[in-house]
Coordinates of C-alpha atoms in Angstrom, one line a residue:
M1 CA 0.0 0.0 0.0
P2 CA 1.3 3.5 -0.8
A3 CA 2.3 5.6 2.1
D4 CA 0.6 8.9 2.9
L5 CA 4.0 10.6 3.6
V6 CA 7.6 9.8 2.8
L7 CA 10.4 11.9 4.3
L8 CA 13.9 11.6 2.6
S9 CA 17.4 12.8 3.4
A10 CA 16.7 13.3 7.0
R11 CA 18.4 13.0 10.3
L12 CA 16.1 11.1 12.6
L13 CA 16.4 12.0 16.3
D14 CA 14.8 9.7 18.8
P15 CA 14.1 11.7 22.0
G16 CA 13.9 8.5 24.0
T17 CA 17.6 8.0 23.7
G18 CA 18.8 11.3 22.5
R19 CA 20.6 9.6 19.6
L20 CA 20.3 9.8 15.8
L21 CA 18.9 6.7 14.3
P22 CA 20.9 4.8 11.6
H23 CA 18.3 5.7 9.1
T24 CA 17.7 8.6 6.6
A25 CA 14.0 8.1 5.7
L26 CA 10.6 7.6 7.2
A27 CA 7.3 6.5 5.7
A28 CA 3.9 7.0 7.3
Q29 CA 0.5 5.5 6.6
D30 CA -2.9 5.7 8.3
G31 CA -1.4 8.2 10.8
R32 CA 1.4 5.9 12.0
I33 CA 5.1 5.4 11.2
G34 CA 5.3 2.4 9.0
F35 CA 8.9 2.4 7.9
L36 CA 12.3 3.6 9.0
G37 CA 15.2 3.0 6.7
A38 CA 17.2 4.2 3.8
D39 CA 16.0 6.6 1.1
R40 CA 16.2 4.0 -1.6
E41 CA 14.0 1.6 0.3
A42 CA 11.5 4.3 1.3
R43 CA 10.9 5.4 -2.2
V44 CA 9.0 2.2 -3.0
F45 CA 6.3 3.4 -0.6
A46 CA 5.6 6.5 -2.7
G47 CA 2.4 6.3 -4.8
P48 CA 0.5 8.9 -6.8
G49 CA -1.1 10.4 -3.7
T50 CA 1.9 10.3 -1.4
T51 CA 3.5 13.5 -0.1
V52 CA 7.2 13.1 -0.6
V53 CA 9.5 15.7 1.0
D54 CA 13.3 15.8 0.6
L55 CA 14.4 17.3 3.9
R56 CA 18.0 17.9 2.8
G57 CA 19.5 16.9 6.2
A58 CA 17.0 18.5 8.5
V59 CA 16.3 16.8 11.8
V60 CA 13.1 14.9 12.4
T61 CA 12.0 14.2 16.0
A62 CA 8.8 13.1 17.7
G63 CA 6.2 15.8 17.6
L64 CA 6.5 18.5 20.3
T65 CA 3.6 18.6 22.6
D66 CA 2.7 21.5 24.9
G67 CA 1.8 20.0 28.3
H68 CA -0.5 22.9 29.3
L69 CA -2.3 25.4 27.1
H70 CA -5.7 27.0 26.5
P71 CA -6.4 27.1 22.8
V72 CA -9.9 28.4 22.5
S73 CA -10.3 30.4 25.7
G74 CA -6.8 31.8 25.0
A75 CA -7.8 32.7 21.5
E76 CA -10.7 34.7 22.8
R77 CA -8.6 36.3 25.6
T78 CA -5.9 37.5 23.2
M79 CA -8.3 39.3 20.8
G80 CA -7.6 42.5 22.7
V81 CA -4.5 44.7 23.0
D82 CA -1.3 42.8 23.8
L83 CA 0.2 44.4 26.9
S84 CA 2.8 41.7 27.6
G85 CA 5.6 43.9 26.3
C86 CA 4.8 46.8 28.8
R87 CA 7.6 46.7 31.3
D88 CA 6.7 50.0 33.2
L89 CA 3.8 52.4 33.6
E90 CA 5.0 54.7 30.9
A91 CA 5.0 52.0 28.3
L92 CA 1.6 50.8 29.6
R93 CA 0.0 54.2 29.4
T94 CA 1.5 54.8 25.9
T95 CA 0.1 51.4 24.6
L96 CA -3.3 52.0 26.1
A97 CA -3.5 55.6 24.8
A98 CA -2.8 54.4 21.3
A99 CA -5.5 51.7 21.6
V100 CA -8.0 54.2 23.0
R101 CA -7.5 56.4 19.9
E102 CA -8.5 53.5 17.7
L103 CA -11.8 52.8 19.6
R104 CA -15.2 53.6 18.3
P105 CA -17.2 55.9 20.7
G106 CA -18.6 53.8 23.6
A107 CA -16.7 50.7 22.6
W108 CA -14.9 48.6 25.2
L109 CA -11.1 48.3 25.4
R110 CA -9.9 44.7 26.1
G111 CA -6.3 44.0 26.9
W112 CA -4.3 40.9 28.0
G113 CA -0.8 39.9 29.3
L114 CA -0.4 42.7 31.8
D115 CA 2.5 42.1 34.1
P116 CA 1.9 43.5 37.6
N117 CA 5.7 44.3 37.7
A118 CA 4.9 47.1 35.3
F119 CA 3.5 49.1 38.2
G120 CA 6.8 49.0 40.1
T121 CA 6.2 49.8 43.7
A122 CA 2.8 51.4 43.1
P123 CA -0.4 49.4 43.8
V124 CA -1.9 47.6 40.9
G125 CA -5.0 49.7 40.2
N126 CA -6.7 52.0 37.7
A127 CA -5.5 55.1 39.5
S128 CA -2.0 54.5 38.2
L129 CA -3.1 54.8 34.6
G130 CA -4.0 58.5 35.1
P131 CA -6.4 60.0 32.5
V132 CA -5.7 57.4 29.8
L133 CA -8.9 55.4 30.5
D134 CA -11.2 58.2 31.6
G135 CA -14.6 57.5 30.3
V136 CA -13.5 54.3 28.6
P137 CA -14.9 50.9 29.7
A138 CA -11.7 48.9 29.8
F139 CA -11.0 45.3 31.0
L140 CA -7.4 44.3 31.2
D141 CA -6.4 40.7 31.9
L142 CA -3.3 40.4 34.0
F143 CA -0.8 37.9 32.7
D144 CA -1.8 35.1 35.1
A145 CA -5.4 35.0 33.9
H146 CA -6.4 34.9 37.5
S147 CA -6.9 38.6 37.9
A148 CA -7.9 41.7 35.9
L149 CA -7.9 45.4 36.0
A150 CA -11.1 47.3 35.3
S151 CA -11.5 51.0 34.5
E152 CA -13.9 53.2 36.5
R153 CA -16.4 53.1 33.6
A154 CA -16.2 49.3 33.4
L155 CA -16.8 49.1 37.2
E156 CA -19.9 51.3 36.7
H157 CA -21.3 49.1 34.0
A158 CA -20.9 46.1 36.3
G159 CA -22.4 47.9 39.3
I160 CA -19.3 47.4 41.4
D161 CA -19.0 50.1 44.1
G162 CA -17.5 48.3 47.0
P163 CA -16.4 44.9 48.4
R164 CA -18.4 41.7 48.1
R165 CA -18.1 38.3 49.6
F166 CA -17.2 35.3 47.4
A167 CA -17.1 31.6 48.1
Q168 CA -13.7 30.7 46.5
G169 CA -11.3 33.4 47.5
S170 CA -12.2 36.0 44.9
E171 CA -11.9 39.6 45.8
I172 CA -12.8 43.1 44.6
V173 CA -9.8 44.9 45.9
C174 CA -10.7 48.2 47.6
D175 CA -8.8 51.0 49.2
A176 CA -8.9 52.0 52.8
D177 CA -12.2 53.9 52.2
G178 CA -13.8 50.8 50.6
R179 CA -13.6 52.2 47.1
P180 CA -12.7 49.6 44.4
T181 CA -9.3 50.1 42.9
G182 CA -10.2 48.3 39.7
L183 CA -8.2 45.2 40.6
L184 CA -10.3 42.0 40.6
L185 CA -8.9 38.7 41.9
E186 CA -9.9 35.3 40.7
D187 CA -12.9 34.1 38.5
A188 CA -15.9 35.2 40.5
A189 CA -14.8 38.8 40.8
C190 CA -13.6 39.0 37.2
A191 CA -16.8 37.6 35.9
L192 CA -18.8 40.5 37.3
V193 CA -17.2 42.7 34.6
E194 CA -16.8 40.1 32.0
D195 CA -20.5 39.3 32.1
V196 CA -21.4 42.9 31.1
A197 CA -18.7 43.4 28.5
P198 CA -19.3 42.6 24.8
R199 CA -18.2 39.2 23.7
P200 CA -17.0 38.1 20.2
T201 CA -19.3 36.0 18.1
A202 CA -18.9 32.2 17.9
A203 CA -17.7 32.7 14.3
E204 CA -15.1 35.2 15.5
V205 CA -13.8 32.9 18.2
R206 CA -13.6 30.0 15.8
A207 CA -11.7 32.0 13.2
R208 CA -9.3 33.3 15.9
T209 CA -8.8 29.8 17.3
A210 CA -8.0 28.5 13.8
E211 CA -5.5 31.3 13.3
V212 CA -3.8 30.5 16.7
L213 CA -3.6 26.8 16.0
R214 CA -2.0 27.4 12.6
A215 CA 0.6 29.5 14.2
M216 CA 1.2 26.9 16.8
A217 CA 1.8 24.3 14.1
A218 CA 4.2 26.7 12.3
A219 CA 6.1 26.9 15.6
G220 CA 6.6 23.1 15.6
L221 CA 3.7 22.0 17.9
T222 CA 1.9 18.8 17.0
G223 CA -0.2 18.5 20.1
G224 CA -1.2 20.0 23.4
H225 CA -2.9 19.2 26.7
A226 CA -5.8 21.7 26.7
M227 CA -6.6 22.6 30.3
D228 CA -10.1 23.7 30.0
A229 CA -13.3 23.1 28.0
N230 CA -14.8 26.4 28.8
G231 CA -17.5 28.1 26.7
D232 CA -18.0 26.4 23.3
S233 CA -14.5 25.0 23.2
L234 CA -15.5 21.4 22.3
A235 CA -17.9 22.6 19.6
V236 CA -15.0 24.7 18.2
Y237 CA -12.7 21.7 18.0
G238 CA -15.4 19.6 16.4
A239 CA -16.1 22.3 13.8
L240 CA -12.4 22.8 12.9
E241 CA -11.8 19.1 12.6
A242 CA -14.9 18.8 10.3
E243 CA -13.3 21.5 8.1
Q244 CA -10.0 19.6 8.2
A245 CA -8.6 22.8 9.9
L246 CA -7.5 21.3 13.2
P247 CA -3.6 21.1 13.0
L248 CA -2.9 19.9 16.5
R249 CA -3.8 16.8 18.4
L250 CA -5.5 17.9 21.6
R251 CA -6.2 16.2 24.9
I252 CA -8.8 18.2 26.8
A253 CA -9.4 18.4 30.6
P254 CA -12.7 20.2 31.5
W255 CA -12.8 22.0 34.8
C256 CA -14.2 20.8 38.1
R257 CA -15.0 23.6 40.4
P258 CA -15.5 23.5 44.2
E259 CA -19.2 23.9 43.9
A260 CA -19.5 20.7 41.8
D261 CA -21.8 18.2 43.5
D262 CA -21.7 14.4 42.9
D263 CA -24.0 14.7 39.9
A264 CA -21.6 17.2 38.3
V265 CA -18.6 15.0 39.0
A266 CA -20.5 12.0 37.4
G267 CA -21.2 14.2 34.4
L268 CA -17.4 14.9 34.0
V269 CA -16.8 11.1 34.1
R270 CA -19.4 10.5 31.4
L271 CA -17.7 13.1 29.2
Q272 CA -14.5 11.2 29.1
G273 CA -13.5 9.8 25.8
T274 CA -15.8 12.0 23.7
G275 CA -14.3 13.9 20.8
G276 CA -13.0 13.3 17.3
A277 CA -10.0 11.8 15.6
L278 CA -7.6 14.5 16.8
W279 CA -9.3 15.8 19.9
R280 CA -10.8 14.1 22.9
V281 CA -11.8 14.7 26.5
A282 CA -9.3 12.9 28.7
G283 CA -9.0 13.9 32.4
V284 CA -10.3 16.7 34.6
K285 CA -8.7 20.0 35.6
L286 CA -9.1 21.2 39.2
F287 CA -7.7 24.2 41.1
M288 CA -6.2 24.0 44.6
D289 CA -5.1 27.6 44.8
G290 CA -4.7 30.8 42.8
T291 CA -1.4 32.7 42.2
V292 CA 1.5 34.1 44.3
D293 CA 1.3 37.4 42.5
N294 CA -2.3 37.9 43.5
G295 CA -1.9 36.7 47.1
T296 CA -4.3 33.8 46.3
A297 CA -1.9 30.9 46.3
W298 CA -2.0 28.5 49.2
L299 CA 1.2 28.6 51.3
E300 CA 2.1 26.8 54.4
T301 CA 3.2 30.2 55.8
P302 CA 1.5 33.4 54.4
D303 CA 3.4 35.7 52.1
C304 CA 4.9 39.0 53.2
H305 CA 1.5 40.7 53.1
G306 CA -0.1 38.0 55.3
E307 CA -1.9 36.7 52.2
S308 CA -1.9 33.3 50.3
A309 CA -3.1 31.5 53.4
H310 CA -6.1 29.7 52.1
A311 CA -7.1 27.0 49.6
Y312 CA -9.3 27.7 46.6
W313 CA -11.6 25.0 47.8
P314 CA -13.4 26.3 50.9
D315 CA -13.4 22.7 52.1
P316 CA -10.1 21.0 51.0
Q317 CA -11.4 17.7 52.1
R318 CA -14.2 17.9 49.5
Y319 CA -11.4 18.2 46.9
T320 CA -9.9 15.0 48.3
Q321 CA -13.3 13.3 48.0
V322 CA -13.6 14.4 44.4
V323 CA -10.1 13.2 43.5
A324 CA -11.0 9.8 45.0
A325 CA -14.2 9.6 43.0
L326 CA -12.5 10.4 39.8
H327 CA -9.7 8.0 40.5
R328 CA -12.1 5.2 41.2
A329 CA -13.7 6.0 37.8
G330 CA -10.3 5.8 36.1
V331 CA -10.2 9.5 35.4
A332 CA -6.8 11.3 35.6
T333 CA -6.7 14.6 37.3
A334 CA -4.6 17.7 36.6
T335 CA -4.6 20.1 39.5
H336 CA -3.4 23.7 39.5
A337 CA -1.3 23.9 42.6
I338 CA 1.3 26.7 42.9
G339 CA 2.0 27.1 46.6
D340 CA 3.6 24.6 48.9
A341 CA 0.5 23.9 50.9
A342 CA -1.6 23.4 47.8
V343 CA 0.9 21.0 46.2
R344 CA 1.1 19.0 49.5
H345 CA -2.6 18.7 49.7
V346 CA -2.9 17.4 46.1
L347 CA -0.3 14.8 46.8
D348 CA -1.9 13.8 50.0
S349 CA -5.2 13.4 48.1
V350 CA -3.7 11.3 45.4
E351 CA -2.0 9.1 47.9
K352 CA -5.3 8.6 49.7
A353 CA -7.1 7.8 46.4
R354 CA -4.4 5.4 45.3
T355 CA -4.5 3.6 48.7
E356 CA -8.2 3.3 48.9
G357 CA -9.3 3.3 45.3
R358 CA -9.2 0.9 42.4
G359 CA -5.7 -0.1 41.4
G360 CA -4.2 1.0 44.8
G361 CA -0.5 1.2 45.4
S362 CA 1.8 4.0 44.5
G363 CA 4.8 4.7 42.3
E364 CA 5.2 5.0 38.6
G365 CA 4.3 1.4 37.8
S366 CA 1.2 1.2 39.9
G367 CA -2.3 1.6 38.6
S368 CA -3.4 3.0 35.3
V369 CA -4.6 6.5 36.4
R370 CA -1.9 9.0 36.0
H371 CA -2.6 12.2 38.0
R372 CA -0.6 15.4 37.6
V373 CA 0.1 18.7 39.3
E374 CA 0.3 21.9 37.3
H375 CA 2.8 24.7 37.9
I376 CA 4.5 23.7 41.3
E377 CA 6.2 27.1 41.7
T378 CA 7.7 26.7 45.1
V379 CA 7.9 23.5 47.2
P380 CA 10.3 22.0 49.9
D381 CA 12.5 19.0 49.5
D382 CA 10.1 16.5 51.1
T383 CA 7.4 17.4 48.6
V384 CA 9.8 17.0 45.7
R385 CA 10.5 13.4 46.6
R386 CA 6.9 12.4 46.7
F387 CA 6.1 12.9 43.0
A388 CA 8.0 9.8 41.9
Q389 CA 6.8 7.8 44.9
L390 CA 3.2 8.5 43.9
G391 CA 3.7 8.3 40.1
V392 CA 2.4 11.9 39.8
A393 CA 3.6 13.9 36.8
A394 CA 5.1 17.4 37.4
S395 CA 3.7 19.7 34.8
M396 CA 6.0 22.8 34.7
Q397 CA 6.1 26.0 32.7
P398 CA 9.7 27.3 32.9
T399 CA 9.0 30.4 30.9
H400 CA 6.9 31.7 33.8
C401 CA 10.0 31.7 35.9
C402 CA 12.0 33.2 33.1
E403 CA 9.6 36.0 32.1
F404 CA 7.8 36.9 35.4
T405 CA 10.5 36.6 38.0
R406 CA 14.0 38.0 38.4
A407 CA 17.3 36.6 39.4
D408 CA 17.7 39.4 42.1
H409 CA 14.3 38.7 43.5
T410 CA 13.1 42.2 43.1
D411 CA 9.9 41.1 41.2
N412 CA 6.5 40.9 42.8
W413 CA 6.5 37.1 43.0
S414 CA 9.8 36.9 44.8
R415 CA 9.1 39.8 47.1
R416 CA 5.9 38.2 48.3
L417 CA 7.5 34.8 49.0
G418 CA 10.7 36.0 50.6
E419 CA 14.3 34.8 49.9
E420 CA 13.9 31.2 51.1
R421 CA 10.9 30.3 49.0
A422 CA 11.9 32.5 46.0
G423 CA 15.2 30.6 46.1
R424 CA 13.4 27.3 45.4
A425 CA 11.5 28.6 42.3
F426 CA 10.3 26.2 39.7
R427 CA 12.4 23.2 40.8
C428 CA 12.5 21.4 37.4
R429 CA 15.9 19.8 37.8
D430 CA 15.3 18.7 41.4
L431 CA 12.0 17.1 40.5
W432 CA 13.7 15.3 37.5
A433 CA 16.6 14.1 39.7
A434 CA 14.1 12.8 42.2
G435 CA 12.5 10.6 39.5
A436 CA 9.4 12.7 38.7
R437 CA 8.1 12.8 35.2
V438 CA 8.5 16.5 34.3
V439 CA 6.2 17.6 31.5
L440 CA 6.9 21.0 29.9
G441 CA 4.4 23.5 28.6
S442 CA 3.6 27.2 28.1
D443 CA 0.2 27.7 29.8
W444 CA -0.5 29.9 26.7
P445 CA -1.8 32.6 26.7
I446 CA 0.0 33.2 30.0
A447 CA 3.3 32.8 28.3
P448 CA 4.4 32.4 24.6
Y449 CA 3.6 29.0 23.1
P450 CA 6.6 28.4 20.7
P451 CA 7.9 25.1 22.0
L452 CA 11.5 25.8 21.3
Q453 CA 11.2 28.9 23.5
V454 CA 9.8 26.8 26.3
M455 CA 12.6 24.3 25.9
A456 CA 15.2 27.0 25.8
G457 CA 13.8 28.6 28.9
A458 CA 14.0 25.3 30.7
R459 CA 17.7 25.1 29.7
H460 CA 19.0 28.6 30.4
R461 CA 16.3 30.0 32.8
R462 CA 16.7 33.5 31.3
P463 CA 14.0 35.9 30.0
A464 CA 13.6 36.7 26.4
D465 CA 16.3 39.4 27.0
L466 CA 19.2 37.0 27.2
S467 CA 21.5 39.7 28.5
L468 CA 19.7 39.4 31.9
P469 CA 20.9 36.8 34.4
P470 CA 19.2 33.5 34.9
H471 CA 16.8 32.8 37.9
G472 CA 17.9 29.6 39.6
P473 CA 20.4 28.3 37.0
D474 CA 20.9 25.2 39.2
Q475 CA 17.4 24.2 38.2
A476 CA 18.1 24.2 34.5
L477 CA 17.4 21.1 32.5
T478 CA 19.8 19.5 30.0
A479 CA 19.1 19.7 26.3
L480 CA 17.8 16.1 26.2
Q481 CA 15.7 16.5 29.3
A482 CA 14.0 19.6 27.8
L483 CA 13.2 17.6 24.6
Q484 CA 11.9 14.7 26.6
G485 CA 9.7 17.1 28.6
M486 CA 7.7 17.9 25.4
T487 CA 7.8 14.4 23.9
V488 CA 8.2 11.1 25.8
N489 CA 7.1 12.6 29.2
A490 CA 4.1 14.3 27.6
A491 CA 3.1 10.9 26.1
W492 CA 3.6 9.2 29.5
A493 CA 1.4 11.7 31.3
A494 CA -1.3 10.9 28.8
G495 CA -0.8 7.2 29.1
E496 CA 0.3 7.0 25.5
E497 CA 4.0 6.1 25.8
T498 CA 3.6 2.9 23.8
G499 CA 2.4 4.7 20.7
A500 CA 3.6 8.3 20.9
G501 CA 6.5 10.5 21.9
R502 CA 9.2 8.6 20.0
L503 CA 10.4 7.7 16.5
A504 CA 9.5 4.1 16.2
V505 CA 7.5 1.9 13.8
G506 CA 3.9 1.8 14.9
H507 CA 4.1 5.1 16.8
R508 CA 2.1 8.1 15.7
A509 CA 3.4 10.0 12.8
D510 CA 3.3 13.2 14.7
L511 CA 6.6 14.8 13.8
T512 CA 8.5 18.1 14.2
V513 CA 11.3 18.8 11.7
L514 CA 14.0 21.3 12.6
A515 CA 16.8 22.9 10.6
D516 CA 19.4 21.4 13.1
D517 CA 19.7 19.1 16.0
P518 CA 18.1 20.7 19.1
L519 CA 20.4 18.8 21.3
T520 CA 23.5 20.4 19.9
V521 CA 22.2 23.9 19.3
S522 CA 23.2 26.2 22.1
D523 CA 20.7 27.1 24.8
T524 CA 20.6 30.8 23.8
D525 CA 20.1 30.0 20.1
L526 CA 17.5 27.3 20.4
A527 CA 14.4 29.6 20.4
E528 CA 15.4 30.8 16.9
L529 CA 16.0 27.4 15.4
P530 CA 13.9 27.3 12.2
V531 CA 11.0 24.9 12.0
R532 CA 11.0 23.2 8.6
L533 CA 8.0 20.9 8.7
T534 CA 5.3 19.9 11.2
V535 CA 3.3 16.7 10.7
V536 CA 0.2 15.4 12.6
A537 CA -1.1 11.9 11.9
G538 CA 1.1 11.7 8.7
R539 CA -0.4 15.0 7.3
P540 CA 1.8 18.1 7.0
T541 CA 0.3 21.0 9.0
Y542 CA 3.1 23.4 8.3
R543 CA 5.7 23.4 5.6
A544 CA 8.5 25.9 5.1
A545 CA 8.0 27.8 1.8
D546 CA 11.3 26.6 0.4
L547 CA 10.9 22.9 1.3

């Protein structure tokens, strides 16, 4: 039978071993690698409908998978003004003023990616923006997507004129006189303004999502673990696949919130396995805390402001019960846990579920349900050791450390935590050395999605401005570890290691083709390494113009 795809004159890099295979060609059929060998032998698989590509020495590796991203909700969130490049108040005011000049009268201004460090030592609030937003309804997402800044007019539209009580740690931040500053913490508070702001149409969200996914494919991504199914996400994936416009393989974990009762949890169980050829619901996403920058993380000792002392779940034991129920049903969980207390509680809950639930036991080889913890920004040694013992994947986003913290600890995150906890930031290497399966991702739109940039950040721990010093260079991963974090480890976390994440006959033909070997390119040059070809299920989803 003719192959769907034949790649010739290639260097084949297996991320499982870090070695180049003794082959120069690859053939794929029905979405799987069917042949590895010499060019001459591979040519016999080419038929009239076969895509044949001469790679002229480019390096083929298993397809890069982002371990944590938000394609549809991120696509909608990033339809506003990009504020991620604003490093101080002057730049922020200038960017916003330019955006206001382009607005129609009465229109809302949406922005995203705002770094609280841009405010310096001033409080994060609309007062710092001066007259720029006077009379303009504006809603600006902070970079963490757990907080937002609303203008005075936006607060008026939402009827917000003072503090309110929320069940899950949300807050309308107010000054000493009880007047809202514009800063809204966590979902329930942010939703008050989001619910009155105009929303894009379904067609606009679908078009924007398609645009984002095409760009992700061009950056070398073949797949991603989507950490929400919010809004009409599942319908968007279905529509794009029906149009043959879905260029990534997506594994989707819908949210389970603290208010979910047993019927809601059962509904999440029933949703498992639904989807299409390239997308499916697999797992459930939960939150154990918020963020350090907001003072909504869950720390064993409060931060320097006396904040970050509580869990996102009003009753943490209810979280433990939900994890146990999902475990018994064979459903993997992915829990957002940033602070040390949050991470500890997740691991305690998984241990309890493994001991009492179906499968039992602990460790990497026990049971078929693979739970994971997302973010893990600061944890002590005893917590680091438990990941491997419990077989829990450590899902890390090294570019968060690179872009939003500083080596001298003058950033907001580090100041809140203090020297000791800021000094154990994003312990990628320690977790790896302790035997944990470290999965790398971007958490886009929180940080940029190009996978080579994520891998580079894991290796050099520097921000995009490479002249700045690294934060925690002792936690840097090796070149091979960084590659495995987006290939073999991502496949393991999904329970797919026997058919994905490596170059082997029978494995998925999800492939990333690079101009050179990512294991020999320097840490500081890796992010700029050209992507030559991206393949999903044997179908090119991106191809360089000259290839």
